[in-house]
Coordinates of C-alpha atoms in Angstrom, one line a residue:
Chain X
X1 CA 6.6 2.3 23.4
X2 CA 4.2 4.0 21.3
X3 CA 3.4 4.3 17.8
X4 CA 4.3 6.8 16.1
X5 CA 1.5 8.2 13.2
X6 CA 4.0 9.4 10.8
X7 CA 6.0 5.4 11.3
X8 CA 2.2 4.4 10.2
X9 CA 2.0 6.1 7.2
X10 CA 5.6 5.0 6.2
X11 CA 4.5 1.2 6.7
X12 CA 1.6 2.0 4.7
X13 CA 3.1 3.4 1.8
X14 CA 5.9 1.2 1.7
X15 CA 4.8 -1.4 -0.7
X16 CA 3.8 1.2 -3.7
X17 CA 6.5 3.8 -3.0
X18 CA 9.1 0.4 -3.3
X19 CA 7.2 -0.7 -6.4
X20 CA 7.6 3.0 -8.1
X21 CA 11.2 2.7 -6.8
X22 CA 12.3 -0.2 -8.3
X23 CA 10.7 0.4 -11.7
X24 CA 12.8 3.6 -11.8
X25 CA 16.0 2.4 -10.4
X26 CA 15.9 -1.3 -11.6
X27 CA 17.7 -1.9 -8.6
X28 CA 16.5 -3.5 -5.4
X29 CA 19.7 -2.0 -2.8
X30 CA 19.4 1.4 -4.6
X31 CA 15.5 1.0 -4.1
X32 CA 15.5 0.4 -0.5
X33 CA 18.6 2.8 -0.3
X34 CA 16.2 5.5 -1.9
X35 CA 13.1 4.6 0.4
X36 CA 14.9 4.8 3.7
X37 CA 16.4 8.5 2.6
X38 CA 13.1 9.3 2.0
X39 CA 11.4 8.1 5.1
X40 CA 14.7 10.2 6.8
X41 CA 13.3 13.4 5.0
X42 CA 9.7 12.8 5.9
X43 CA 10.8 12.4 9.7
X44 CA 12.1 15.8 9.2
X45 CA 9.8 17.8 7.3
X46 CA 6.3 16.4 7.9
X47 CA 6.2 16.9 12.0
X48 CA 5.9 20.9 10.8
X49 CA 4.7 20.6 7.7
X50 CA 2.2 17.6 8.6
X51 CA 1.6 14.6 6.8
X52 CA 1.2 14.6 2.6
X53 CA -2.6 14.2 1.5
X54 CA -0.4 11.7 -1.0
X55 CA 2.4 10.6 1.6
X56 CA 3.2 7.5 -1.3
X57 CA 3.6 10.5 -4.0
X58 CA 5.8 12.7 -1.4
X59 CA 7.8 9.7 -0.7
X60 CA 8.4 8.7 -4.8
X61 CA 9.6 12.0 -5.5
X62 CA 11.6 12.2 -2.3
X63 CA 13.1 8.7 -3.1
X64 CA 14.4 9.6 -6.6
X65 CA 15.5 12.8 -5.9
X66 CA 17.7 10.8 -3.1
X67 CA 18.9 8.7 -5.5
X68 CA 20.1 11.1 -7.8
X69 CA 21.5 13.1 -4.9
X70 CA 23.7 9.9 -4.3
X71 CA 24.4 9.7 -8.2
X72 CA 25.8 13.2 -8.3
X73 CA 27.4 13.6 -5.1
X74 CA 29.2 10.7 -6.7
X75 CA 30.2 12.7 -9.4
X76 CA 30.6 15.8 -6.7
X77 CA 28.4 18.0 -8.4
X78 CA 25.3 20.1 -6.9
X79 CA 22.5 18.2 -5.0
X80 CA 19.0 18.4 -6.0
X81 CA 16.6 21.7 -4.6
X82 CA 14.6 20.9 -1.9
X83 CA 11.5 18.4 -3.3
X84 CA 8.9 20.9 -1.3
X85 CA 9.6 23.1 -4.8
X86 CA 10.0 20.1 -7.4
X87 CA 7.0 20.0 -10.1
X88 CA 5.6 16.3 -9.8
X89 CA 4.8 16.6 -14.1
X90 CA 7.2 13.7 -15.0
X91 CA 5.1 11.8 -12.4
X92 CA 1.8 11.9 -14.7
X93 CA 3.2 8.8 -16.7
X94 CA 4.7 7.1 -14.0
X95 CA 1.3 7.0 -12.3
X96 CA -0.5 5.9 -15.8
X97 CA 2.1 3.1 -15.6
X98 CA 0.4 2.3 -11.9
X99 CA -2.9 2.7 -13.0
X100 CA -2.5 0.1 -15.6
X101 CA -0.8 -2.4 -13.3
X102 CA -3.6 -2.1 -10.1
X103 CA -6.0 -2.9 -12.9
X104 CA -5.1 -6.3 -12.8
X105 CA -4.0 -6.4 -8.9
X106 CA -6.3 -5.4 -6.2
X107 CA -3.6 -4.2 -4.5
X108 CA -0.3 -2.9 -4.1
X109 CA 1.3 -5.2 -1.6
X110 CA -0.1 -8.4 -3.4
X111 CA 1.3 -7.3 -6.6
X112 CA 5.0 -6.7 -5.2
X113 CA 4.4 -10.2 -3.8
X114 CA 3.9 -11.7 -6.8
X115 CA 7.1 -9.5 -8.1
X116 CA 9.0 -11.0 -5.6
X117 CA 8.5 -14.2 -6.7
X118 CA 11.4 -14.3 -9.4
X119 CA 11.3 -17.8 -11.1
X120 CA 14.9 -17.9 -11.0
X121 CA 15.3 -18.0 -7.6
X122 CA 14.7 -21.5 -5.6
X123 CA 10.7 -20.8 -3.7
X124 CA 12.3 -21.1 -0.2
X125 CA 15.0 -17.6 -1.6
X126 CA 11.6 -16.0 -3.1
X127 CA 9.8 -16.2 0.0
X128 CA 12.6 -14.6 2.3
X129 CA 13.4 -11.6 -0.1
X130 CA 9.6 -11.0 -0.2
X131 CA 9.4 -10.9 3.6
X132 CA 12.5 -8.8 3.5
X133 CA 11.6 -6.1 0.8
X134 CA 7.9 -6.4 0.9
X135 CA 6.8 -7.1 4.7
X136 CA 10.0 -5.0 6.2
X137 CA 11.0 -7.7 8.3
X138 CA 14.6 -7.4 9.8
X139 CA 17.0 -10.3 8.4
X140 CA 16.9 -12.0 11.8
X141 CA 13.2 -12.6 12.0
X142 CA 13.8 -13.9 8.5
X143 CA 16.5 -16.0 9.4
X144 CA 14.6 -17.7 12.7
X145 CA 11.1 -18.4 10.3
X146 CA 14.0 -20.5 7.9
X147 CA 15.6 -21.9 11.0
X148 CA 18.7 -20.9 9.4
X149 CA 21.6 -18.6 11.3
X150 CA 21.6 -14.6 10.5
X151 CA 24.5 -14.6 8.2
X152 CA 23.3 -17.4 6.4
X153 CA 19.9 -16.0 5.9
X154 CA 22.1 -12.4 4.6
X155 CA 24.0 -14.0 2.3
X156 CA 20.9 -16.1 0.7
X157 CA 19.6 -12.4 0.4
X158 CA 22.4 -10.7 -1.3
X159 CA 22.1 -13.6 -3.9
X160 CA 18.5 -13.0 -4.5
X161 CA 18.6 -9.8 -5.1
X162 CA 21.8 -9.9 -7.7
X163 CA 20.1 -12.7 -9.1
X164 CA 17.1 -11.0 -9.4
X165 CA 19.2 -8.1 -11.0
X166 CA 20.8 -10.3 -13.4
X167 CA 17.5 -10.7 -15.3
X168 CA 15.9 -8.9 -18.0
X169 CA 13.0 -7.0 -17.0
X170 CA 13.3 -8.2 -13.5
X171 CA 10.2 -6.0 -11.8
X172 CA 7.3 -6.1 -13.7
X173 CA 4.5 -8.0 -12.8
X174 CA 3.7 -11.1 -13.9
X175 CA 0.8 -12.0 -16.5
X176 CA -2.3 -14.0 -14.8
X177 CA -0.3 -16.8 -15.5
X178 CA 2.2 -16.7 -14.3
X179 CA 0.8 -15.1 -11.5
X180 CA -1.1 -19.1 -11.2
X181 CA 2.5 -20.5 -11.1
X182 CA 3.9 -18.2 -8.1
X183 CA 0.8 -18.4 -6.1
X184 CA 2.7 -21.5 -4.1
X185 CA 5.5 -18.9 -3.3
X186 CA 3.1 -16.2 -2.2
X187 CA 1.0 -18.1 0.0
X188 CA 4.0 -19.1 1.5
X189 CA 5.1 -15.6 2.2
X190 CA 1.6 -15.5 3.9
X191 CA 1.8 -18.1 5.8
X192 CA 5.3 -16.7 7.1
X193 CA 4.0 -13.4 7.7
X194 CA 0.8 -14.2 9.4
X195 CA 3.4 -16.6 11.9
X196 CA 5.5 -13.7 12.4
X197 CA 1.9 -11.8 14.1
X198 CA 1.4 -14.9 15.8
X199 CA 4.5 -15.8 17.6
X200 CA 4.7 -12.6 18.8
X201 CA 3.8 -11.6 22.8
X202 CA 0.9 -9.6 23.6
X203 CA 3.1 -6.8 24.8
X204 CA 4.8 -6.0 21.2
X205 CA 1.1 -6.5 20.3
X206 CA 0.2 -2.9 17.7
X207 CA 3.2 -4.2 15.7
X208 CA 2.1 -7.7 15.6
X209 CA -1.7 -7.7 15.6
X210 CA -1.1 -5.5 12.2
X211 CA 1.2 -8.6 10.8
X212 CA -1.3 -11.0 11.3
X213 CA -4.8 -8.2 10.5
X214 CA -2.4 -7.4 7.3
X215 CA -1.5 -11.4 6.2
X216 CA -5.5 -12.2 6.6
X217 CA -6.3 -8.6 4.3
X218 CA -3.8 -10.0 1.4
X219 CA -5.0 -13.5 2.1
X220 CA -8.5 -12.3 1.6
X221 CA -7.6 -10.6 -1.7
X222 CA -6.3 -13.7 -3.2
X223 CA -8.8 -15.8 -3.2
X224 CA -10.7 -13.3 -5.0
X225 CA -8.0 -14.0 -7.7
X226 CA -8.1 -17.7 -7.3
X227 CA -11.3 -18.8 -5.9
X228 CA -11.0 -22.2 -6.6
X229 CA -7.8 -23.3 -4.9
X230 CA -8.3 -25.3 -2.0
X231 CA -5.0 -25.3 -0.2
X232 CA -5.6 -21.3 -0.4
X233 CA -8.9 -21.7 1.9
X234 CA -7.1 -23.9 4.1
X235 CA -4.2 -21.4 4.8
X236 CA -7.3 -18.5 5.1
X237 CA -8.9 -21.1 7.4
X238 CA -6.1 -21.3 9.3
X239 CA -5.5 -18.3 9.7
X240 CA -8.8 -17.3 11.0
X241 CA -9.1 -19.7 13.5
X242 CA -5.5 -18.8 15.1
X243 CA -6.1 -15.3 15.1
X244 CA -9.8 -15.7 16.8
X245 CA -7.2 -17.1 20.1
X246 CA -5.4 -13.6 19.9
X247 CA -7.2 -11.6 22.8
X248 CA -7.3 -14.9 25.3
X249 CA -3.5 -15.7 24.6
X250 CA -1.3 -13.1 26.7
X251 CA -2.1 -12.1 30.0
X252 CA -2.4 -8.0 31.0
X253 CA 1.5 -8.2 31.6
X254 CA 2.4 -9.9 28.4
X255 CA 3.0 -13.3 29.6
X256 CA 1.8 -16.4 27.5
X257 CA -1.5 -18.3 28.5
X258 CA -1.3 -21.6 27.8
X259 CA -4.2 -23.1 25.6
X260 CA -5.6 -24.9 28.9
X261 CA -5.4 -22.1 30.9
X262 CA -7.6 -19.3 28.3
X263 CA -10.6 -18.2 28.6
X264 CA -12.7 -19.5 25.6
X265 CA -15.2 -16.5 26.2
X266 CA -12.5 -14.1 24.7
X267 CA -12.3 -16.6 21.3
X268 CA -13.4 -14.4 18.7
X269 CA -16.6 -16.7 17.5
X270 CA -17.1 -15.0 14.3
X271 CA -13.5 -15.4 13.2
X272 CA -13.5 -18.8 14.3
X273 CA -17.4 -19.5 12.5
X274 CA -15.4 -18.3 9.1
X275 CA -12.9 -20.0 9.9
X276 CA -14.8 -23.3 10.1
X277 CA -16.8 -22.6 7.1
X278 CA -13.8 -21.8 5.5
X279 CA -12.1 -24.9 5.9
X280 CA -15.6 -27.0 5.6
X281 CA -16.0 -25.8 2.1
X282 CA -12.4 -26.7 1.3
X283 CA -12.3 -30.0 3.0
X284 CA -16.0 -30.8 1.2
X285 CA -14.5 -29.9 -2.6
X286 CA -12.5 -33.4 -2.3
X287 CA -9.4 -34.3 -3.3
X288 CA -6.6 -35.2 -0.7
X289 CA -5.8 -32.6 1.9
X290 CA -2.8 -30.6 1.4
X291 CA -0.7 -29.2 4.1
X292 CA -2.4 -26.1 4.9
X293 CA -6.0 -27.4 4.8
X294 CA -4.4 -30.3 7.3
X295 CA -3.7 -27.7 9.6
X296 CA -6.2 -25.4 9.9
X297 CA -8.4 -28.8 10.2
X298 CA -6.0 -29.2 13.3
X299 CA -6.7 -25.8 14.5
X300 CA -10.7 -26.2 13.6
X301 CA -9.8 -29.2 16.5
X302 CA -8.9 -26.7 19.1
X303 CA -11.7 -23.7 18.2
X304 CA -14.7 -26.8 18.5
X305 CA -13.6 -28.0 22.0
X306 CA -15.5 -26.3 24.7
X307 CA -13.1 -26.4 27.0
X308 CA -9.1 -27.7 26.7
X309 CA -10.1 -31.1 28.9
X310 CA -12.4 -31.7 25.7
X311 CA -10.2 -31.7 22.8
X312 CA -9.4 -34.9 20.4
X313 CA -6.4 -35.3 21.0
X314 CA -6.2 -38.5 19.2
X315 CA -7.8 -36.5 16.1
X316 CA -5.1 -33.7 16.3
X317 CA -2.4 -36.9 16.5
X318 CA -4.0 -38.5 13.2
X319 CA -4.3 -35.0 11.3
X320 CA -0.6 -34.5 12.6
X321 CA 0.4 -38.0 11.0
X322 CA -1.6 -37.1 7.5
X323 CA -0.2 -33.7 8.3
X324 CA 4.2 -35.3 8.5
X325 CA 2.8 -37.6 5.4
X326 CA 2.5 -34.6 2.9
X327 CA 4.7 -32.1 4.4
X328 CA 7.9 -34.1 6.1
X329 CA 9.3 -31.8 8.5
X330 CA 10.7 -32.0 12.3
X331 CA 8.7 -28.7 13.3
X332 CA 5.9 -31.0 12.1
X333 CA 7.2 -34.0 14.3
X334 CA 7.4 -31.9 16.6
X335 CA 4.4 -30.5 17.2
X336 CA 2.5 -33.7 16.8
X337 CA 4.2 -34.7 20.2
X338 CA 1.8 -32.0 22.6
X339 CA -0.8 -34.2 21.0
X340 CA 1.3 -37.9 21.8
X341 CA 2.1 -36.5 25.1
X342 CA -1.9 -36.2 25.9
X343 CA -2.5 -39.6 24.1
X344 CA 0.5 -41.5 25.2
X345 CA 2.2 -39.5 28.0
X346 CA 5.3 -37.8 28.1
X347 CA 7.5 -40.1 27.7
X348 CA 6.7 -41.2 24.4
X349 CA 6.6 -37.9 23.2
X350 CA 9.6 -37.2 24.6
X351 CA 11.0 -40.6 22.7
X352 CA 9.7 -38.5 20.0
X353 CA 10.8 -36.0 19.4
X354 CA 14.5 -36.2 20.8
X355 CA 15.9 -37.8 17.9
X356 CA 15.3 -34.0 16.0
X357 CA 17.9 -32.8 18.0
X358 CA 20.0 -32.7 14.9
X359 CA 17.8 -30.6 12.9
X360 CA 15.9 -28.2 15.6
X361 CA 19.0 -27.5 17.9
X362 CA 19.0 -23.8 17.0
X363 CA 14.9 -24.0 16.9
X364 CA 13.7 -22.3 20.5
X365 CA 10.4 -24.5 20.7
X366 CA 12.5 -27.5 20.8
X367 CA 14.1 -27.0 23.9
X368 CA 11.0 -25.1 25.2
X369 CA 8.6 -28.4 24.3
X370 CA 11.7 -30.8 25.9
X371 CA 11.5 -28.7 28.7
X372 CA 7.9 -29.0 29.5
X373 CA 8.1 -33.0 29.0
X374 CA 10.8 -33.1 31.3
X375 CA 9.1 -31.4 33.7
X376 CA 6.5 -33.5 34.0
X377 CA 8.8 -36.0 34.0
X378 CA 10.1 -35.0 37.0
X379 CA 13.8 -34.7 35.2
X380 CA 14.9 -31.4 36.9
X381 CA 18.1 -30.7 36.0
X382 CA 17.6 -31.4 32.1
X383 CA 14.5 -29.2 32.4
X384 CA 17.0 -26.3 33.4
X385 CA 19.6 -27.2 30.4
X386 CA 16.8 -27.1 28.3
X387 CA 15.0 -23.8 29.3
X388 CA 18.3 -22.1 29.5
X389 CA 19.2 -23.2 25.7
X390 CA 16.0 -22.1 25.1
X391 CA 16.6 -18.9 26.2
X392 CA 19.7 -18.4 24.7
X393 CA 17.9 -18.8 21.4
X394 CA 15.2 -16.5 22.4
X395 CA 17.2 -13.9 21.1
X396 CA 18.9 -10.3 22.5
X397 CA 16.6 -8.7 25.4
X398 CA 14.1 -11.0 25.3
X399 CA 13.2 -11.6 29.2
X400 CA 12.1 -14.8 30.6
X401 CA 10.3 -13.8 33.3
X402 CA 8.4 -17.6 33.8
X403 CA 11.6 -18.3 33.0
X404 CA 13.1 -17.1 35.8
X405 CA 10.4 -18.7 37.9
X406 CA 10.6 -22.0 36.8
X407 CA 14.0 -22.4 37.0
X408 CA 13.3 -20.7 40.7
X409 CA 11.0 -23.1 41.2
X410 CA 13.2 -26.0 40.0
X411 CA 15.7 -25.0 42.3
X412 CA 13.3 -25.1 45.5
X413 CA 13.6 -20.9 46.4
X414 CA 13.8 -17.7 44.9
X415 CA 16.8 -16.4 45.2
X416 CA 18.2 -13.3 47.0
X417 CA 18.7 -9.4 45.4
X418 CA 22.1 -9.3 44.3
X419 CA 24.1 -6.2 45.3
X420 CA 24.6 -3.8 42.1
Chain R
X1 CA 9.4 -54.4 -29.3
X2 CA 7.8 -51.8 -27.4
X3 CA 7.0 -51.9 -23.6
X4 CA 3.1 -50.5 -22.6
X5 CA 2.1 -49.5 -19.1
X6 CA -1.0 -50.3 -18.8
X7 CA -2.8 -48.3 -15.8
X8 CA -5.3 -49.1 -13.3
X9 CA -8.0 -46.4 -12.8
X10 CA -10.8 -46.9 -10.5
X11 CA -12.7 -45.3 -7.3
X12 CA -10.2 -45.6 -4.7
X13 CA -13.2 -46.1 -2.4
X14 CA -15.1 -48.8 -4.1
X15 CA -11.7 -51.1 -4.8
X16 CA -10.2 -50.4 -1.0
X17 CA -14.1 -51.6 0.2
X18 CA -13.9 -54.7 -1.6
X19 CA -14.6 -57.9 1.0
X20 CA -12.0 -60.6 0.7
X21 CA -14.6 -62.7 -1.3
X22 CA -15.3 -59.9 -3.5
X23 CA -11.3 -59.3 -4.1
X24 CA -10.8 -62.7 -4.6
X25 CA -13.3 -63.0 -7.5
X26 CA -11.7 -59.9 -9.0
X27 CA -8.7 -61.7 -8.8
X28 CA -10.1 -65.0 -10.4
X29 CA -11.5 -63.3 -13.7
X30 CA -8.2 -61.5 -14.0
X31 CA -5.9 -64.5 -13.4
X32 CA -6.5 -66.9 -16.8
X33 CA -6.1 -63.0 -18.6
X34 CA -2.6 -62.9 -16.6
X35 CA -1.8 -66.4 -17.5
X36 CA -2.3 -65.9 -21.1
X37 CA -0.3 -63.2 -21.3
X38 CA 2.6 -64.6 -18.9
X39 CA 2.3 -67.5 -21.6
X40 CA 2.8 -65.4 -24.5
X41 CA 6.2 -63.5 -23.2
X42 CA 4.5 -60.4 -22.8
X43 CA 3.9 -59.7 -18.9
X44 CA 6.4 -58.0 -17.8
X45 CA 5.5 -56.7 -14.3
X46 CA 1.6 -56.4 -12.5
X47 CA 1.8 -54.7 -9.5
X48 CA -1.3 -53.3 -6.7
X49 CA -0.6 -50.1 -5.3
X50 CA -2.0 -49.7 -1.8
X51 CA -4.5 -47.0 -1.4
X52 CA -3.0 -43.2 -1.3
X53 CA -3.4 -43.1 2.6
X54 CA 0.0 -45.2 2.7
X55 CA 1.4 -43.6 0.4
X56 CA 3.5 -40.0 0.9
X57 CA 3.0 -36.6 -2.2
X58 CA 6.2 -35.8 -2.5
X59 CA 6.2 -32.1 -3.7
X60 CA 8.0 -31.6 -7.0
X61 CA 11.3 -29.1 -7.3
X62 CA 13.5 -29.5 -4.5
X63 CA 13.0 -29.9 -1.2
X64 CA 10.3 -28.2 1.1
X65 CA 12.3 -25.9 2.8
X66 CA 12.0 -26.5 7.2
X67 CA 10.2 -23.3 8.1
X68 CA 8.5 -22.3 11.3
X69 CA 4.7 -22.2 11.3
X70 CA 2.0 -21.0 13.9
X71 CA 1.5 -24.1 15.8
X72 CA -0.7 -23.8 18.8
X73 CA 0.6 -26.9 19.9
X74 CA 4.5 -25.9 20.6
X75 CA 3.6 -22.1 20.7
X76 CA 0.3 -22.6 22.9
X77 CA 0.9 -25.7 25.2
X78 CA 4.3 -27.5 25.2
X79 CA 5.8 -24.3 26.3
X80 CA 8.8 -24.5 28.8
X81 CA 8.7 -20.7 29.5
X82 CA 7.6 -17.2 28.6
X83 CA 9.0 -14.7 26.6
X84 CA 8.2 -11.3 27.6
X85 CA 9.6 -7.7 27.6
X86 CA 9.4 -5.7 31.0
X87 CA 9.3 -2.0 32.3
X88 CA 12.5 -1.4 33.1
X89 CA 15.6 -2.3 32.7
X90 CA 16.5 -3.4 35.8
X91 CA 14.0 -5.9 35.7
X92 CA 15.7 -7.4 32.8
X93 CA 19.3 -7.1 34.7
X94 CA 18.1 -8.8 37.5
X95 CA 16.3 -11.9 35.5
X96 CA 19.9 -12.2 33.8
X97 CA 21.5 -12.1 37.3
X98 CA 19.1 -14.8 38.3
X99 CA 19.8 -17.0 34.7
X100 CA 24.1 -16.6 35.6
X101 CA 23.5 -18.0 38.7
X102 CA 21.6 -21.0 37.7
X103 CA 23.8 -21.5 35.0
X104 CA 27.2 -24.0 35.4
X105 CA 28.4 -22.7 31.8
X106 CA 31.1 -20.1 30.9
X107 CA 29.4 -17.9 28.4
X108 CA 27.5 -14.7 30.1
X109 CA 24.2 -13.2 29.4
X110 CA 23.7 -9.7 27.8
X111 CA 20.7 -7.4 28.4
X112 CA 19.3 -5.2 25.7
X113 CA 16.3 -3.5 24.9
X114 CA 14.0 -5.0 23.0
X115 CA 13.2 -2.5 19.3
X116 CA 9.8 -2.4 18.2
X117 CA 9.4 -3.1 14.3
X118 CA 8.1 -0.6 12.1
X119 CA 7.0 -1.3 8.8
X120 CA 10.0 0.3 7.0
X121 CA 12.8 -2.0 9.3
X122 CA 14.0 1.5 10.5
X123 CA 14.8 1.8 14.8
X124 CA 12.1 3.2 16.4

């Protein structure tokens, strides 16, 4: 599939067409209502036409003229003339307003970020209507990065946004303090976004590259506004040095490459030399390590070995034990058993990490990571439970095609073509 | 009365380096202090905490939510299978045929396309 230019310039504009939106309609639904109707119209007029020297300015105009369509047709009265013929004068002061907002954020999708981040709402609620309204994302991406079902993650939604509704003045942006108390929230969101890139396979890859270029850009930006926080570096850090991995990690056909089976000559060096000087700098201005700085120290393990037969694994084990000291979670556990498995063998990281069965039944990587153990533990048939939950989880149309081998391969032949 | 806390503040390092000789000295200056005040009525409670390694932050608010993360480790190399999206259809059809078979469970699997995501969350 390919990418359409005019889909580009919708993504692009999004964040400052939604922020104009919102201040007009003081309403997040009628907002996104108003952007999509807009996007419609675009679709329509700009293939002839071509695309806006302002497309963000086309697409404000177009979005409130929607939204007073829908007003009036309400009231079954005459729709708005075509905005090709509308006079954009009433837009001088709403683009003073903007002026004097960008002042004091470098950029557009950073400060709808920071919007996001309504003080009323618990962090875990901010982060997930950010990724929703800010970053696009459908609800069931959302929903898998809580580990939570779709509806669930819907409903959680809903309440955000009436919440967020609720309250006076709900979408300005906040002062340069306040903006200090949301940064956990934000680089949160970041962190979520840039993992949304990274998860991704190679063959979705002009979509998902752009996730993880655009959670690096917005990362960049704000540690120009906070240059001094540390657990900020470590999530750039991070960052960096899982991105520099991007190129070596899916084969021509899409398929995953396994960390011991990449070619280290297709690491990016310079992301990963930033990426270590990144982290250095953090790690050197002392203090305790917080989570992020823990694992991009982690990931600084896997950029520094020259080849996958050469990495600490009994580092990556202790970081991962710092890392489940701080930040208590059985994705953490989890992870830390790749490195048990290479310390200790599989069964004790299978002893691991089976007693998270309760919390990460609906998490893919769970069964995929029991799977591989039991492989190599020569348990066959609960390798094929576990790969086939897996795949169930793997969500609508997703393909196994290793899969499909493995489980081929477990069962000792391929098996025949069936008829249609 | 009043209780006090009285707190402890010193370099982590230098205190957790301390030989057993050098400890117990510490300990001996302090003790006749201890006793005094034992004497007196007023020591309530002396405690040691360990050093922070053994301890655990715990963040305030409530919980950390359980989120997914970029992990090379589950994503990278403890991976039971591949996820990827194919040419055609039929291709997909026939790697569901292939699942049905291997699977002794009722449910059933459906094929659909995979939609590419666009930056406003519109279909392609």
């Amino acid at each position: 599939m390919t990418i359409d230019p005019f889909g580009r310039a919708l993504a692009e504009a999004r964040p400052r067409v939604l922020g104009a939106l919102l201040r007009a309609l003081r309403d997040l639904d009628a907002a996104e209502d108003a952007f999509q109707t807009a996007c419609l119209r675009a679709l329509r007029t700009w293939p002839e036409r071509g695309v806006p020297s302002d497309p963000a300015a086309w697409l404000i105009v177009a979005g409130r003229n929607a939204a007073v369509d829908a007003a009036r047709r309400l009231k079954r009265q005459e729709p708005l003339a075509d905005e090709a013929t509308l006079s954009d004068l009433e837009d001088a002061e709403a683009r003073a307003v903007e002026r004097l907002d960008d002042g004091r954020y470098p950029d557009d999708v950073l400060r709808l970020l920071f919007i996001c981040c309504h003080p009323g709402l618990p962090t875990a609620h901010q982060v997930a209507l950010a990724l929703r309204i800010v970053c696009g994302l459908p609800v069931p991406r959302i929903a898998r990065a809580f580990l939570v079902a779709d509806r669930a993650m819907e409903q959680r939604l809903t309440r955000a946004k009436a919440r967020i509704a609720a309250a006076d003045h709900p979408f300005g942006p906040p002062s340069p303090a306040e903006r200090a108390e949301r940064l956990q929230a934000v680089m949160a969101m970041l962190y979520l976004l840039f993992n949304e890139g990274y998860s991704a396979p190679e063959a979705l890859a002009p979509a998902r590259a752009g996730l993880c270029g655009e959670a690096l850009r917005l990362a960049l930006l704000l540690r120009r506004l906070f240059p001094q926080d540390g657990e900020l570096a470590g999530l750039h850090a991070l960052m960096l040095l899982h991105h520099a991995r991007g190129s070596a990690r899916f084969d021509a056909r899409g398929r995953v490459v396994l960390l011991e089976e990449q070619d280290r000559s297709r690491w990016d060096r310079g992301l990963i030399a930033r990426g270590l000087a990144v982290a250095a700098a953090a790690l050197r201005s002392g203090g305790p390590a917080g989570p992020y700085l823990l694992q991009a120290a982690i990931a600084a393990e896997h950029a520094c070995a020259p080849t996958a037969a050469d990495t600490d694994w009994p580092t990556v084990d202790r970081l991962y034990q710092a890392l489940e000291r701080v930040q208590p979670s059985p994705v953490v556990t989890l992870n830390r058993a790749a490195a048990v498995a290479k310390v200790a063998g599989p069964a004790a990281a299978l002893a691991l990490i089976e007693p998270l069965h309760g919390p990460l039944d609906g998490y893919l990587h769970f069964h995929g990571a029991r799977a591989a153990l039991l492989i190599d533990l020569g348990r066959r048939d609960e390798a094929r439970e576990a790969l086939l939950r897996a795949l169930e989880l793997a969500g609508p149309g997703a393909v196994a095609d290793y899969l499909r081998q493995r489980l081929d391969s477990l069962d000792g032949a391929r098996p025949a073509t069936p008829a249609h | 009365m009043q209780q006090y806390a009285i707190l402890c503040y010193d370099d982590e390092r230098v205190v957790g380096g301390w030989s057993e000789e050098e400890d117990a000295a510490v300990m001996a200056r302090l003790a006749p202090v201890h006793k005094d005040l034992a004497t007196a009525g007023q020591l309530a409670a002396a405690g040691r905490l360990e050093v922070s390694g053994a301890g655990r932050v715990v963040a305030k608010g409530a919980e950390a939510p359980v989120t997914d993360g970029p992990f090379a480790e589950t994503k990278e190399q403890l991976l039971g299978f591949y996820v990827v999206t194919v040419e055609a259809e039929s291709e997909a059809v026939e790697a569901a045929r292939a699942l049905a078979r291997a699977s002794t469970s009722s449910g059933h699997y459906e094929v659909r396309p995979l939609r590419l995501f666009r930056g406003d969350g519109g279909p392609p």
